[in-house]
Coordinates of C-alpha atoms in Angstrom, one line a residue:
Chain G
M25 CA -165.6 78.5 97.0
N26 CA -167.4 77.5 94.2
I27 CA -165.6 76.5 91.6
I28 CA -166.1 78.9 89.3
K29 CA -163.9 80.7 91.1
I30 CA -161.7 76.9 91.6
M31 CA -161.4 77.0 87.8
D32 CA -160.3 80.4 87.6
H33 CA -157.8 79.3 89.6
L34 CA -156.6 76.3 87.7
S35 CA -156.7 78.2 84.6
D36 CA -153.8 79.8 86.1
S37 CA -150.4 78.7 84.3
E38 CA -148.3 79.2 86.6
L39 CA -150.3 76.3 88.3
L40 CA -150.9 74.4 85.8
N41 CA -147.6 74.4 84.4
K42 CA -146.1 73.6 88.1
K43 CA -143.4 70.2 88.1
G44 CA -145.5 68.3 90.8
S45 CA -147.3 65.3 92.5
R46 CA -150.8 65.9 91.9
R47 CA -150.8 65.4 95.9
D48 CA -148.7 68.7 95.3
S49 CA -151.5 69.9 93.3
F50 CA -154.3 69.0 95.4
D51 CA -152.7 70.8 98.6
Q52 CA -152.4 74.0 96.8
L53 CA -156.4 73.9 95.9
R54 CA -156.3 73.0 99.5
T55 CA -155.0 75.8 100.4
L56 CA -157.5 78.0 98.4
G57 CA -160.6 77.0 100.4
K58 CA -162.7 74.8 101.7
N59 CA -165.4 72.2 101.7
L60 CA -163.4 70.3 99.2
A61 CA -165.6 67.5 98.5
V62 CA -167.8 70.0 97.0
A63 CA -164.4 71.2 95.5
S64 CA -162.7 68.0 94.2
I65 CA -165.0 67.7 91.2
P66 CA -162.5 70.0 89.0
F67 CA -159.0 68.6 90.6
G68 CA -158.0 66.8 87.6
L69 CA -158.2 69.9 85.5
A70 CA -154.7 70.4 87.5
A71 CA -154.0 67.4 87.5
T72 CA -150.0 68.0 86.9
S73 CA -148.1 64.4 87.6
S74 CA -145.7 63.4 85.1
K75 CA -146.6 59.5 86.5
T76 CA -150.2 60.3 85.2
R77 CA -149.4 61.5 82.0
A78 CA -152.6 60.0 81.1
A79 CA -153.7 63.5 82.9
T80 CA -153.0 65.8 81.2
M81 CA -152.5 64.1 78.1
A82 CA -156.3 64.0 77.5
M83 CA -156.4 67.8 79.7
P84 CA -155.8 70.7 77.3
A85 CA -155.5 73.5 79.5
S86 CA -157.1 75.4 77.0
F87 CA -160.5 76.0 75.7
M88 CA -159.2 75.4 72.0
M89 CA -159.9 72.7 69.5
A90 CA -158.1 69.7 70.7
S91 CA -155.8 68.0 67.6
P92 CA -157.0 64.1 67.0
T93 CA -154.4 63.3 68.7
E94 CA -155.6 64.9 72.0
I95 CA -158.9 63.6 71.5
L96 CA -158.1 60.1 70.8
N97 CA -156.1 60.0 73.9
F98 CA -158.8 62.0 75.7
A99 CA -161.0 59.1 74.9
L100 CA -158.9 56.3 75.2
A101 CA -159.0 57.4 78.7
L102 CA -162.2 56.8 79.1
E103 CA -162.3 53.6 77.6
Y104 CA -159.6 52.8 80.0
L105 CA -162.0 53.5 83.2
E106 CA -164.6 52.2 81.5
R107 CA -162.9 48.7 80.7
N108 CA -161.4 48.7 84.3
F109 CA -164.3 49.5 85.9
Y110 CA -166.4 46.6 84.2
Q111 CA -163.7 44.4 84.2
M112 CA -163.3 44.6 87.8
G113 CA -167.3 45.0 88.6
L114 CA -167.3 41.2 86.7
D115 CA -164.6 40.1 88.6
T116 CA -165.8 40.6 92.2
S117 CA -167.1 37.6 92.5
G118 CA -171.3 38.1 94.2
L119 CA -171.9 42.1 92.5
I120 CA -173.8 41.3 89.9
P121 CA -176.4 39.2 89.5
S122 CA -176.3 36.0 87.1
E123 CA -179.2 37.3 85.5
D124 CA -177.5 40.1 85.2
Q125 CA -174.5 38.9 83.6
A126 CA -174.9 39.0 79.6
V127 CA -175.5 42.3 79.3
F128 CA -172.5 43.2 81.6
A129 CA -170.1 40.9 79.5
Q130 CA -170.6 42.6 76.2
I131 CA -170.4 45.7 77.6
S132 CA -167.3 44.7 79.1
K133 CA -166.1 43.1 75.8
H134 CA -166.9 46.8 73.5
E135 CA -165.2 48.7 76.0
T136 CA -162.2 46.7 76.2
S137 CA -162.7 46.0 72.1
H138 CA -162.6 50.4 72.4
V139 CA -159.4 50.5 74.3
D140 CA -157.7 47.5 72.0
F141 CA -158.6 49.5 68.5
L142 CA -158.0 52.9 70.3
L143 CA -154.3 51.8 71.0
A144 CA -154.1 51.0 67.8
A145 CA -154.9 54.0 66.5
L146 CA -153.1 55.9 68.3
G147 CA -149.4 53.5 68.4
D148 CA -146.3 55.4 70.5
D149 CA -149.1 58.5 71.4
A150 CA -151.0 56.5 72.8
I151 CA -151.3 57.4 76.9
E152 CA -150.7 54.9 79.4
E153 CA -153.6 53.5 82.0
P154 CA -153.9 55.8 84.8
T155 CA -154.9 54.4 88.1
F156 CA -158.6 53.9 88.8
D157 CA -160.3 54.3 92.4
F158 CA -163.7 53.4 92.0
T159 CA -164.7 54.7 95.2
G160 CA -164.4 58.0 94.3
A161 CA -162.0 59.3 96.8
P162 CA -159.5 61.2 94.2
G163 CA -163.2 63.1 94.4
G164 CA -164.2 63.3 98.2
L165 CA -166.4 60.3 97.7
N166 CA -166.7 57.2 99.0
L167 CA -169.1 55.1 96.8
D168 CA -169.8 51.3 97.8
T169 CA -169.2 51.1 94.2
F170 CA -168.4 47.3 94.2
S171 CA -170.2 46.2 97.5
N172 CA -173.7 47.3 96.7
Y173 CA -174.7 46.3 92.9
Q174 CA -176.9 49.6 93.1
T175 CA -174.2 52.1 93.4
F176 CA -172.1 49.7 90.9
M177 CA -175.2 50.3 88.6
A178 CA -175.4 54.0 88.8
L179 CA -171.9 54.4 88.6
A180 CA -172.1 52.3 85.3
Q181 CA -175.0 55.3 83.9
G182 CA -173.4 57.4 84.3
F183 CA -170.0 56.7 83.1
E184 CA -172.3 55.5 79.9
D185 CA -174.0 58.5 79.5
T186 CA -170.7 60.6 80.4
G187 CA -168.9 59.0 77.1
V188 CA -171.7 59.4 74.7
R189 CA -171.8 63.3 75.8
A190 CA -167.9 63.2 75.4
Y191 CA -168.0 61.7 72.2
K192 CA -170.2 64.7 71.0
G193 CA -168.6 66.9 72.3
Q194 CA -165.8 66.4 70.4
A195 CA -166.7 65.4 66.9
G196 CA -166.3 68.6 65.6
G197 CA -162.2 68.0 66.3
L198 CA -162.1 65.1 64.2
I199 CA -164.8 66.9 61.2
D200 CA -161.6 67.1 59.3
D201 CA -160.8 63.2 59.6
D202 CA -163.0 61.0 57.4
A203 CA -161.8 58.0 58.4
L204 CA -161.4 59.0 62.3
L205 CA -165.0 60.5 62.9
T206 CA -167.0 58.0 61.4
Y207 CA -165.0 55.4 64.1
A208 CA -165.9 58.1 66.9
L209 CA -169.7 57.6 65.6
Q210 CA -169.7 54.4 65.8
I211 CA -168.2 54.0 69.1
H212 CA -170.4 57.0 70.7
S213 CA -173.2 54.8 69.4
V214 CA -171.9 51.4 71.1
E215 CA -172.2 54.1 74.6
A216 CA -175.1 55.4 73.7
Q217 CA -177.1 51.1 73.2
H218 CA -175.7 50.4 76.6
A219 CA -176.6 53.7 78.3
S220 CA -180.6 53.1 77.1
Q221 CA -179.8 49.4 78.9
V222 CA -178.2 50.7 82.1
R223 CA -180.7 53.4 82.2
R224 CA -183.8 50.9 81.4
M225 CA -182.2 48.4 83.9
R226 CA -182.5 51.0 86.4
G227 CA -185.8 52.2 86.4
E228 CA -185.0 55.1 83.5
K229 CA -186.0 55.8 80.6
G230 CA -183.5 55.1 78.0
W231 CA -183.4 58.1 76.9
I232 CA -182.1 61.4 79.4
T233 CA -185.5 63.5 80.2
K234 CA -184.4 67.2 80.8
S235 CA -181.4 66.9 83.3
E236 CA -182.9 64.5 85.5
N237 CA -181.6 61.7 86.2
T238 CA -181.1 58.8 89.8
L239 CA -177.6 59.1 90.4
P240 CA -175.8 60.3 93.6
S241 CA -175.5 64.3 93.7
A242 CA -172.1 64.6 93.0
F243 CA -172.9 62.9 90.0
D244 CA -175.4 66.2 88.5
A245 CA -172.2 66.8 85.9
I246 CA -173.0 64.5 84.1
Y247 CA -176.1 66.0 83.1
Q248 CA -175.4 69.9 83.3
G249 CA -172.5 71.4 82.0
S250 CA -172.4 74.5 79.7
T251 CA -175.2 72.9 77.6
P252 CA -177.3 71.2 79.6
E253 CA -179.4 68.0 79.0
S254 CA -181.9 70.1 79.3
N255 CA -181.2 72.4 76.3
L256 CA -183.9 73.7 74.2
T257 CA -182.3 75.0 71.8
Q258 CA -181.1 73.4 68.5
G259 CA -179.6 75.2 65.4
G260 CA -179.7 77.8 66.8
V261 CA -183.4 77.8 67.3
N262 CA -185.5 77.6 70.7
L263 CA -187.9 74.8 70.3
S264 CA -189.6 75.2 73.5
G265 CA -193.4 74.9 73.8
M266 CA -192.6 73.6 69.8
F267 CA -193.9 70.4 70.0
N268 CA -196.7 70.4 72.9
S269 CA -199.0 67.7 71.4
V270 CA -195.7 65.4 71.4
G271 CA -194.8 65.1 74.6
G272 CA -193.7 68.7 74.8
D273 CA -190.9 70.0 76.2
K274 CA -189.4 66.8 77.9
A275 CA -189.4 65.0 74.7
V276 CA -187.6 67.9 72.6
T277 CA -185.0 67.5 75.2
E278 CA -185.0 63.0 74.6
S279 CA -184.6 63.9 71.7
F280 CA -181.2 65.2 71.5
D281 CA -178.4 64.2 73.6
E282 CA -176.1 66.9 74.3
P283 CA -171.8 67.3 73.8
L284 CA -169.7 67.7 76.9
T285 CA -166.1 69.9 76.5
M286 CA -163.4 68.0 77.1
D287 CA -163.3 70.1 80.2
E288 CA -166.5 69.3 81.6
V289 CA -165.8 65.5 81.0
N290 CA -162.4 65.2 82.6
A291 CA -163.9 66.8 85.5
I292 CA -166.8 64.2 86.1
A293 CA -163.3 61.5 85.1
S294 CA -160.5 63.0 87.7
I295 CA -163.6 61.4 90.4
F296 CA -162.3 58.4 89.8
I297 CA -158.3 59.1 89.0
V298 CA -155.8 58.9 91.4
Chain E
M17 CA -202.9 45.4 50.9
K18 CA -202.3 48.9 50.4
N19 CA -201.9 50.9 53.4
K20 CA -201.1 54.3 51.8
V21 CA -201.3 57.0 53.8
K22 CA -200.3 61.0 53.8
V23 CA -197.8 61.6 56.7
S24 CA -200.2 64.5 57.5
E25 CA -198.4 67.4 59.7
V26 CA -198.7 67.5 63.6
G27 CA -201.3 69.8 64.7
S28 CA -198.8 72.4 66.4
I29 CA -196.3 72.4 64.3
K30 CA -197.8 75.1 61.7
N31 CA -197.4 77.3 64.8
G32 CA -194.5 76.3 65.4
R33 CA -192.4 76.6 62.3
R34 CA -193.5 80.0 61.8
R35 CA -192.1 80.4 65.2
F36 CA -189.1 78.9 64.1
L37 CA -189.2 81.0 61.1
K38 CA -189.3 84.1 62.7
L39 CA -186.8 83.3 65.3
S40 CA -184.6 81.6 62.8
G41 CA -183.1 85.1 61.7
A42 CA -182.2 85.9 65.5
A43 CA -180.0 82.6 65.4
V44 CA -178.2 82.6 63.0
V45 CA -176.5 86.1 63.5
G46 CA -175.3 83.7 66.6
S47 CA -174.9 80.3 65.7
G48 CA -174.6 80.4 62.1
I49 CA -175.5 76.7 62.3
L50 CA -178.6 76.8 59.8
L51 CA -176.9 79.3 57.6
M52 CA -176.3 76.8 54.4
A53 CA -174.3 75.6 52.1
G54 CA -177.8 75.7 49.6
C55 CA -176.7 78.5 47.8
S56 CA -173.5 78.1 47.2
D57 CA -172.7 78.4 43.5
D58 CA -170.9 74.5 43.9
D59 CA -174.5 73.4 46.4
D60 CA -177.2 74.4 43.8
A61 CA -179.7 71.4 43.5
P62 CA -179.6 70.1 40.2
L63 CA -182.7 70.3 38.0
P64 CA -184.9 67.2 38.7
P65 CA -184.7 64.9 36.2
N66 CA -188.7 64.0 35.1
G67 CA -189.8 66.4 38.0
I68 CA -187.9 63.5 40.4
F69 CA -186.6 65.4 43.5
D70 CA -183.2 64.7 44.1
L71 CA -181.9 65.6 48.0
G72 CA -179.1 68.2 46.9
T73 CA -175.5 68.0 47.8
G74 CA -172.8 68.9 50.8
D75 CA -174.8 69.6 53.3
L76 CA -178.1 70.1 52.5
G77 CA -178.7 67.0 50.2
V78 CA -177.4 65.1 54.0
L79 CA -180.1 67.1 55.4
N80 CA -183.0 66.5 53.0
Y81 CA -181.9 62.6 53.6
A82 CA -181.7 62.5 57.1
Y83 CA -184.8 64.6 56.6
A84 CA -185.8 61.4 54.9
L85 CA -185.4 59.0 56.9
E86 CA -187.1 60.6 60.4
Q87 CA -190.4 61.4 57.9
L88 CA -190.3 57.8 57.5
E89 CA -189.4 56.5 61.1
A90 CA -192.4 59.7 62.5
D91 CA -195.1 58.1 60.1
F92 CA -194.3 54.1 60.9
Y93 CA -194.8 55.5 64.5
T94 CA -197.7 57.8 64.0
R95 CA -199.6 54.6 62.6
V96 CA -198.4 52.4 65.2
V97 CA -199.2 54.5 68.2
N98 CA -202.9 55.3 66.7
N99 CA -204.0 51.5 66.0
A100 CA -206.5 50.3 67.1
N101 CA -204.9 47.5 68.9
F102 CA -201.7 49.1 69.7
R103 CA -202.9 49.2 73.7
S104 CA -203.9 45.9 73.7
A105 CA -200.9 44.5 71.9
F106 CA -198.4 46.2 74.4
S107 CA -197.7 46.2 77.9
E108 CA -197.9 49.7 79.4
N109 CA -194.4 49.9 79.3
E110 CA -194.1 48.7 76.0
Q111 CA -196.6 51.3 74.9
E112 CA -194.7 54.4 76.8
V113 CA -191.7 53.6 74.8
M114 CA -194.1 53.1 71.5
T115 CA -195.1 56.7 72.4
D116 CA -191.7 57.8 73.6
L117 CA -190.2 57.2 69.9
Y118 CA -193.4 58.6 68.2
Y119 CA -192.6 61.7 69.9
H120 CA -188.9 61.5 69.2
E121 CA -189.6 60.7 65.7
V122 CA -192.2 63.2 65.1
I123 CA -189.8 66.1 66.5
H124 CA -187.2 65.0 64.7
R125 CA -188.8 65.5 61.3
D126 CA -190.2 68.1 61.8
F127 CA -186.8 69.9 62.7
F128 CA -185.7 68.6 59.9
K129 CA -188.3 70.3 58.1
T130 CA -188.3 73.5 59.2
A131 CA -184.6 73.6 59.9
I132 CA -183.7 73.2 55.9
G133 CA -186.8 75.3 55.2
A134 CA -185.0 78.1 56.7
A135 CA -181.9 77.3 55.4
V136 CA -183.1 77.5 52.3
G137 CA -185.1 80.1 52.5
N138 CA -187.9 78.5 52.2
D139 CA -187.2 77.6 48.7
E140 CA -189.5 74.2 48.4
S141 CA -187.7 73.5 45.7
L142 CA -184.9 72.4 47.8
M143 CA -186.3 70.4 50.1
L144 CA -187.6 67.2 50.1
P145 CA -191.1 67.1 49.7
I146 CA -193.5 65.4 52.2
L147 CA -193.4 62.0 50.9
E148 CA -196.0 58.8 51.1
F149 CA -195.1 55.6 52.6
D150 CA -196.4 51.7 51.4
Y151 CA -195.2 49.2 54.8
A152 CA -196.0 46.7 51.9
G153 CA -199.6 45.3 54.3
L154 CA -197.9 45.1 57.4
D155 CA -199.6 44.4 60.3
F156 CA -199.9 47.4 62.9
S157 CA -201.9 45.6 65.2
N158 CA -199.1 42.7 65.6
R159 CA -196.8 43.4 68.1
D160 CA -194.3 40.6 67.0
T161 CA -194.0 42.6 64.0
V162 CA -194.3 45.9 64.8
L163 CA -191.5 45.8 67.2
A164 CA -189.2 43.8 64.4
T165 CA -190.2 46.6 61.7
S166 CA -189.1 49.5 64.7
Q167 CA -186.1 47.0 65.1
S168 CA -185.2 47.4 61.4
L169 CA -185.9 51.0 61.3
E170 CA -183.9 51.8 64.1
D171 CA -181.2 50.2 63.2
T172 CA -181.0 52.0 59.7
G173 CA -181.4 55.6 61.7
V174 CA -178.2 55.0 63.2
R175 CA -176.5 53.2 61.0
A176 CA -177.0 56.1 58.3
Y177 CA -176.3 58.8 60.5
N178 CA -172.8 57.6 60.9
G179 CA -172.2 56.7 58.2
A180 CA -173.1 60.8 57.1
G181 CA -171.6 62.2 59.9
K182 CA -168.7 62.3 57.5
L183 CA -170.5 63.9 54.2
L184 CA -171.1 66.9 56.3
S185 CA -168.8 70.1 56.7
D186 CA -170.6 72.0 59.0
P187 CA -169.3 71.5 62.2
G188 CA -173.1 72.8 64.1
Y189 CA -174.3 70.6 62.1
L190 CA -172.3 67.9 62.6
L191 CA -173.2 68.5 66.6
I192 CA -177.2 68.0 65.1
A193 CA -176.8 64.8 63.5
G194 CA -174.6 63.4 66.5
K195 CA -177.5 64.9 69.1
I196 CA -179.9 62.6 67.7
V197 CA -178.2 59.6 66.5
S198 CA -177.9 58.7 70.3
V199 CA -181.0 59.3 71.0
E200 CA -181.9 56.7 68.2
A201 CA -179.0 54.6 69.0
R202 CA -181.1 54.7 72.4
H203 CA -184.1 53.4 71.1
A204 CA -182.6 50.7 69.2
S205 CA -181.4 49.2 72.3
A206 CA -184.9 49.6 74.0
I207 CA -186.7 48.0 71.1
R208 CA -184.0 45.1 71.0
N209 CA -184.3 44.4 74.4
I210 CA -187.9 44.6 74.0
I211 CA -187.8 42.0 71.2
A212 CA -185.0 39.8 73.1
T213 CA -186.2 39.6 76.7
G214 CA -190.1 40.2 76.4
T215 CA -189.8 43.5 78.7
I216 CA -188.0 46.8 78.6
D217 CA -186.1 46.4 81.6
G218 CA -185.0 42.7 81.2
S219 CA -181.1 41.8 81.4
S220 CA -180.6 38.0 80.1
S221 CA -180.0 39.6 76.6
S222 CA -176.7 41.3 74.6
A223 CA -179.6 41.5 71.8
F224 CA -179.6 45.6 73.2
A225 CA -176.1 45.9 71.6
G226 CA -175.4 42.9 69.9
D227 CA -172.6 41.5 67.7
D228 CA -175.3 41.8 64.8
V229 CA -174.9 44.8 64.9
I230 CA -172.0 46.2 66.9
D231 CA -168.5 44.6 65.8
P232 CA -167.6 42.1 68.5
V233 CA -163.5 41.8 67.7
T234 CA -163.4 46.3 67.4
G235 CA -166.4 47.4 69.6
L236 CA -167.8 49.9 66.3
G237 CA -171.0 50.2 65.4
Q238 CA -172.4 50.1 62.1
A239 CA -171.9 53.2 59.8
F240 CA -173.5 52.8 56.2
P241 CA -173.7 54.8 53.1
P242 CA -176.9 56.3 51.6
K243 CA -176.4 54.5 48.9
E244 CA -176.9 51.1 51.0
I245 CA -179.1 52.9 53.5
I246 CA -181.7 54.1 50.6
A247 CA -181.6 50.3 49.0
A248 CA -182.8 49.2 52.9
A249 CA -185.5 51.9 53.6
G250 CA -186.4 52.7 50.4
G251 CA -188.6 50.3 50.2
F252 CA -191.1 51.8 52.5
I253 CA -190.9 54.8 50.4
T254 CA -193.1 55.1 48.0
T255 CA -192.3 58.7 46.7
P256 CA -189.4 58.9 44.3
F257 CA -185.9 61.0 44.7
T258 CA -183.7 60.6 44.2
Y259 CA -179.3 61.5 46.1
M260 CA -176.9 61.8 42.7
E261 CA -174.4 63.2 44.6
Q262 CA -174.4 59.4 46.5
G263 CA -174.6 57.3 43.6
V264 CA -178.8 56.9 44.2
G265 CA -180.8 57.5 40.9

């Protein structure tokens, strides 16, 4: 079953509104088709567990512009994920080499601050922290995240680049709230500084060329999407071929980071949400 | 020691611009992104006092403001990569980084030039002219001073876009600003790390996202209003301009 069909099915309101555990949703999907490893990516879209309020709050079913509260909770879900990920990494003895500790301690500090900041901003509206599984088991993966530093680094890059794209995609929803928009931008640029650093430590450029990456193929969606990182159209105009004397199309794609929609981000995050 | 050079356009851009303008007519229909507020009654640019250009108001002002900053960055890196000592002053990895930054900033600059041009119907009286710069004797053959200036410009770019987002009213422009600011932040991270660790991939320092630019308590990056940005970056810009709506000039 291809992902488009699954997504169509997931937009079926009956399925989305059906009360049930996440496992129920999972089983319903299982009956739909096969190849769960591939199909697993959008499972989060159908999360209906009352327990995982995070999942439902952070995943509006429609493509309408989200409200500021929905956007902040969406951001909070991502920051919970990042905070949890780095804390576990730093707490895992022998995972992060001592010479790299300064970098991940700094990133972890920021992600913790972002969670605290968003919790304060949301007050009673804040979602609870979901349960994360960084093996990717909820998405059908079996990653050695906390026993293999290379895997940990790859996920760090993936989370940071996803974070950049996620905040970018929601900026428009905050355009009428100057304070919230500015705060979101102030987090957005920090995620980009993290992403650049981890990418260079992994031997990639700090910026994204086309949709190229060295992550496991299960994470292609991080650089794809309805506006892929390889996008050459800016402001409605195709820039392809216009900058051949300054790096050409590759450099054009590096010069503009692209957004992901809320649904696209949730599909990525759901790989790690129990 | 004055080192004044007029920014020269990269060869392909003339063609590129023609193509941009030609395409933009069709593009406007679907996207609306290139529709400018510059034409409405409220947004008429004030007459320039003493012939000094004013960046304008509303979204047009912000675009001209961004264009000014991108002109500065592009001019700076053009000088860096064309300096006779570039290849001896920087390691190969560093040369690649600096060359990429040169590419990106020229692309940003020319993107704004063409976008603003298309948006104001090529009315040059509304488009920031090509600026001139003076780096007060900065030694472009000296790795350390080049890197320090680069960091200053990239940090400034991040602060400026973060602070300008709220001044935009068109979501399309806001998205474009968002697409660019994170690239500036990626640059800042890279340059900061080169300065702190001596290599592009060094990992011994938190300077890539240091406490000096990211509040260690809130985890927020900086966001400065145009007045502060222009006061800081304006030192390099010799062509006078005002941004009256934002209290500059």
